[in-house]
Amino acid sequence: MDAVDSFISTPIREKDKAFMMPIEDVFSIKGRGTVVTGRVERGTVKVGEEVEIIGLQEVTQKSVVTGIEMFHKQLEIGEAGDNAGILLRGIEREAVTRGMVLAKPRVSRRTPTSRARCTC
């Protein structure tokens, strides 16, 4: 293993940047709420913090993190590099889909879009 370690560097975890996690899967836990799963790309998130769900909809949804779990272990903090499930308060399962992003509030904004036609 030492030989492998000498050739492969440890990835840098961007813990000092604003929290962002692309959503890979969504499911409901009866009596608890909606859980989104994915790999935390950057930053950290704590139980009790407010987050936004961005993308694929005109309106940004806001929620509060009520739980974080990684490999069947409850955590207080999720950080860059973690594959985690994050339990969200007041979010319906149908309102979230794969491809959306969970982020710190007011960090990311939707970019206005327009249509163009190219005639070549």
PDB file of C-alpha atoms in Angstrom:
ATOM      1  CA  MET A   1       0.000   0.000   0.000  1.00  0.00           C
ATOM      2  CA  ASP A   2       2.894   2.371   0.620  1.00  0.00           C
ATOM      3  CA  ALA A   3       3.829   2.119  -3.067  1.00  0.00           C
ATOM      4  CA  VAL A   4       0.273   3.019  -4.101  1.00  0.00           C
ATOM      5  CA  ASP A   5       0.150   5.883  -1.600  1.00  0.00           C
ATOM      6  CA  SER A   6       3.373   7.306  -2.985  1.00  0.00           C
ATOM      7  CA  PHE A   7       1.882   7.531  -6.520  1.00  0.00           C
ATOM      8  CA  ILE A   8      -1.670   8.628  -5.684  1.00  0.00           C
ATOM      9  CA  SER A   9      -2.088  11.888  -3.832  1.00  0.00           C
ATOM     10  CA  THR A  10      -4.817  12.438  -1.272  1.00  0.00           C
ATOM     11  CA  PRO A  11      -7.626  14.520  -2.791  1.00  0.00           C
ATOM     12  CA  ILE A  12      -8.009  18.048  -1.476  1.00  0.00           C
ATOM     13  CA  ARG A  13     -11.303  18.592   0.341  1.00  0.00           C
ATOM     14  CA  GLU A  14     -12.615  22.113  -0.143  1.00  0.00           C
ATOM     15  CA  LYS A  15     -14.032  22.527   3.360  1.00  0.00           C
ATOM     16  CA  ASP A  16     -13.457  26.292   3.429  1.00  0.00           C
ATOM     17  CA  LYS A  17     -15.854  27.049   0.542  1.00  0.00           C
ATOM     18  CA  ALA A  18     -19.643  27.425   0.635  1.00  0.00           C
ATOM     19  CA  PHE A  19     -21.600  24.155   0.986  1.00  0.00           C
ATOM     20  CA  MET A  20     -22.774  22.473  -2.226  1.00  0.00           C
ATOM     21  CA  MET A  21     -24.012  18.924  -2.888  1.00  0.00           C
ATOM     22  CA  PRO A  22     -25.435  17.703  -6.219  1.00  0.00           C
ATOM     23  CA  ILE A  23     -28.455  15.484  -5.493  1.00  0.00           C
ATOM     24  CA  GLU A  24     -28.046  11.916  -6.747  1.00  0.00           C
ATOM     25  CA  ASP A  25     -31.138  10.289  -5.212  1.00  0.00           C
ATOM     26  CA  VAL A  26     -34.239  11.200  -3.212  1.00  0.00           C
ATOM     27  CA  PHE A  27     -36.454   9.092  -0.971  1.00  0.00           C
ATOM     28  CA  SER A  28     -38.908   9.410   1.900  1.00  0.00           C
ATOM     29  CA  ILE A  29     -38.679   7.943   5.372  1.00  0.00           C
ATOM     30  CA  LYS A  30     -42.138   7.476   6.863  1.00  0.00           C
ATOM     31  CA  GLY A  31     -42.567   9.683   9.897  1.00  0.00           C
ATOM     32  CA  ARG A  32     -39.271  11.531   9.319  1.00  0.00           C
ATOM     33  CA  GLY A  33     -39.371  13.295   5.957  1.00  0.00           C
ATOM     34  CA  THR A  34     -37.463  13.547   2.699  1.00  0.00           C
ATOM     35  CA  VAL A  35     -33.830  12.472   2.358  1.00  0.00           C
ATOM     36  CA  VAL A  36     -31.522  13.605  -0.438  1.00  0.00           C
ATOM     37  CA  THR A  37     -28.285  11.738  -1.058  1.00  0.00           C
ATOM     38  CA  GLY A  38     -25.095  12.666  -2.841  1.00  0.00           C
ATOM     39  CA  ARG A  39     -21.427  13.523  -2.471  1.00  0.00           C
ATOM     40  CA  VAL A  40     -20.673  16.814  -0.778  1.00  0.00           C
ATOM     41  CA  GLU A  41     -18.603  18.676  -3.389  1.00  0.00           C
ATOM     42  CA  ARG A  42     -17.456  21.511  -1.162  1.00  0.00           C
ATOM     43  CA  GLY A  43     -17.958  23.109   2.224  1.00  0.00           C
ATOM     44  CA  THR A  44     -19.678  21.746   5.303  1.00  0.00           C
ATOM     45  CA  VAL A  45     -23.276  21.454   6.487  1.00  0.00           C
ATOM     46  CA  LYS A  46     -24.526  21.030  10.053  1.00  0.00           C
ATOM     47  CA  VAL A  47     -27.767  19.758  11.529  1.00  0.00           C
ATOM     48  CA  GLY A  48     -30.025  22.774  12.052  1.00  0.00           C
ATOM     49  CA  GLU A  49     -28.594  24.840   9.187  1.00  0.00           C
ATOM     50  CA  GLU A  50     -30.762  26.337   6.461  1.00  0.00           C
ATOM     51  CA  VAL A  51     -30.160  25.140   2.893  1.00  0.00           C
ATOM     52  CA  GLU A  52     -31.602  25.801  -0.567  1.00  0.00           C
ATOM     53  CA  ILE A  53     -32.576  23.336  -3.276  1.00  0.00           C
ATOM     54  CA  ILE A  54     -31.630  24.822  -6.629  1.00  0.00           C
ATOM     55  CA  GLY A  55     -32.247  23.821 -10.227  1.00  0.00           C
ATOM     56  CA  LEU A  56     -34.813  22.362 -12.620  1.00  0.00           C
ATOM     57  CA  GLN A  57     -37.526  24.652 -11.203  1.00  0.00           C
ATOM     58  CA  GLU A  58     -38.222  28.365 -11.370  1.00  0.00           C
ATOM     59  CA  VAL A  59     -38.535  28.693  -7.590  1.00  0.00           C
ATOM     60  CA  THR A  60     -35.695  27.957  -5.170  1.00  0.00           C
ATOM     61  CA  GLN A  61     -36.881  25.826  -2.241  1.00  0.00           C
ATOM     62  CA  LYS A  62     -35.648  26.459   1.295  1.00  0.00           C
ATOM     63  CA  SER A  63     -35.355  23.912   4.075  1.00  0.00           C
ATOM     64  CA  VAL A  64     -33.545  23.086   7.300  1.00  0.00           C
ATOM     65  CA  VAL A  65     -31.243  20.085   7.746  1.00  0.00           C
ATOM     66  CA  THR A  66     -32.725  17.847  10.452  1.00  0.00           C
ATOM     67  CA  GLY A  67     -30.305  14.934  10.096  1.00  0.00           C
ATOM     68  CA  ILE A  68     -27.128  13.775   8.361  1.00  0.00           C
ATOM     69  CA  GLU A  69     -26.181  10.115   7.892  1.00  0.00           C
ATOM     70  CA  MET A  70     -23.198   8.414   6.294  1.00  0.00           C
ATOM     71  CA  PHE A  71     -22.865   4.615   6.106  1.00  0.00           C
ATOM     72  CA  HIS A  72     -25.627   4.088   8.728  1.00  0.00           C
ATOM     73  CA  LYS A  73     -23.941   6.470  11.173  1.00  0.00           C
ATOM     74  CA  GLN A  74     -25.621   9.672  12.393  1.00  0.00           C
ATOM     75  CA  LEU A  75     -23.440  12.777  12.020  1.00  0.00           C
ATOM     76  CA  GLU A  76     -23.692  16.366  13.204  1.00  0.00           C
ATOM     77  CA  ILE A  77     -21.586  17.682  10.301  1.00  0.00           C
ATOM     78  CA  GLY A  78     -21.235  16.616   6.656  1.00  0.00           C
ATOM     79  CA  GLU A  79     -18.136  17.851   4.846  1.00  0.00           C
ATOM     80  CA  ALA A  80     -16.572  17.921   1.387  1.00  0.00           C
ATOM     81  CA  GLY A  81     -15.905  14.403   0.105  1.00  0.00           C
ATOM     82  CA  ASP A  82     -18.593  12.700   2.222  1.00  0.00           C
ATOM     83  CA  ASN A  83     -21.240  10.537   0.557  1.00  0.00           C
ATOM     84  CA  ALA A  84     -24.168  11.427   2.772  1.00  0.00           C
ATOM     85  CA  GLY A  85     -27.912  11.325   3.176  1.00  0.00           C
ATOM     86  CA  ILE A  86     -29.391  14.623   4.368  1.00  0.00           C
ATOM     87  CA  LEU A  87     -32.842  14.740   5.956  1.00  0.00           C
ATOM     88  CA  LEU A  88     -34.764  17.902   5.058  1.00  0.00           C
ATOM     89  CA  ARG A  89     -37.663  19.544   6.910  1.00  0.00           C
ATOM     90  CA  GLY A  90     -40.869  20.419   5.054  1.00  0.00           C
ATOM     91  CA  ILE A  91     -39.866  19.195   1.602  1.00  0.00           C
ATOM     92  CA  GLU A  92     -42.104  16.841  -0.379  1.00  0.00           C
ATOM     93  CA  ARG A  93     -40.391  13.934  -2.105  1.00  0.00           C
ATOM     94  CA  GLU A  94     -42.005  14.871  -5.448  1.00  0.00           C
ATOM     95  CA  ALA A  95     -40.520  18.396  -5.298  1.00  0.00           C
ATOM     96  CA  VAL A  96     -36.904  17.163  -5.550  1.00  0.00           C
ATOM     97  CA  THR A  97     -35.229  15.198  -8.336  1.00  0.00           C
ATOM     98  CA  ARG A  98     -31.805  13.912  -9.256  1.00  0.00           C
ATOM     99  CA  GLY A  99     -29.723  16.693 -10.787  1.00  0.00           C
ATOM    100  CA  MET A 100     -30.850  19.430  -8.429  1.00  0.00           C
ATOM    101  CA  VAL A 101     -28.305  20.945  -6.028  1.00  0.00           C
ATOM    102  CA  LEU A 102     -28.420  21.390  -2.258  1.00  0.00           C
ATOM    103  CA  ALA A 103     -26.489  24.540  -1.304  1.00  0.00           C
ATOM    104  CA  LYS A 104     -25.903  27.175   1.319  1.00  0.00           C
ATOM    105  CA  PRO A 105     -28.565  29.918   0.965  1.00  0.00           C
ATOM    106  CA  ARG A 106     -27.872  32.771  -1.432  1.00  0.00           C
ATOM    107  CA  VAL A 107     -24.636  31.220  -2.713  1.00  0.00           C
ATOM    108  CA  SER A 108     -25.840  30.163  -6.142  1.00  0.00           C
ATOM    109  CA  ARG A 109     -28.379  31.886  -8.337  1.00  0.00           C
ATOM    110  CA  ARG A 110     -30.254  30.722 -11.401  1.00  0.00           C
ATOM    111  CA  THR A 111     -28.918  32.184 -14.601  1.00  0.00           C
ATOM    112  CA  PRO A 112     -31.595  33.645 -16.862  1.00  0.00           C
ATOM    113  CA  THR A 113     -31.963  31.636 -20.043  1.00  0.00           C
ATOM    114  CA  SER A 114     -32.950  32.581 -23.546  1.00  0.00           C
ATOM    115  CA  ARG A 115     -33.517  30.726 -26.777  1.00  0.00           C
ATOM    116  CA  ALA A 116     -31.479  31.246 -29.903  1.00  0.00           C
ATOM    117  CA  ARG A 117     -31.616  29.782 -33.374  1.00  0.00           C
ATOM    118  CA  CYS A 118     -28.451  29.256 -35.352  1.00  0.00           C
ATOM    119  CA  THR A 119     -28.694  29.112 -39.125  1.00  0.00           C
ATOM    120  CA  CYS A 120     -25.476  27.837 -40.549  1.00  0.00           C
TER     121      CYS A 120
END
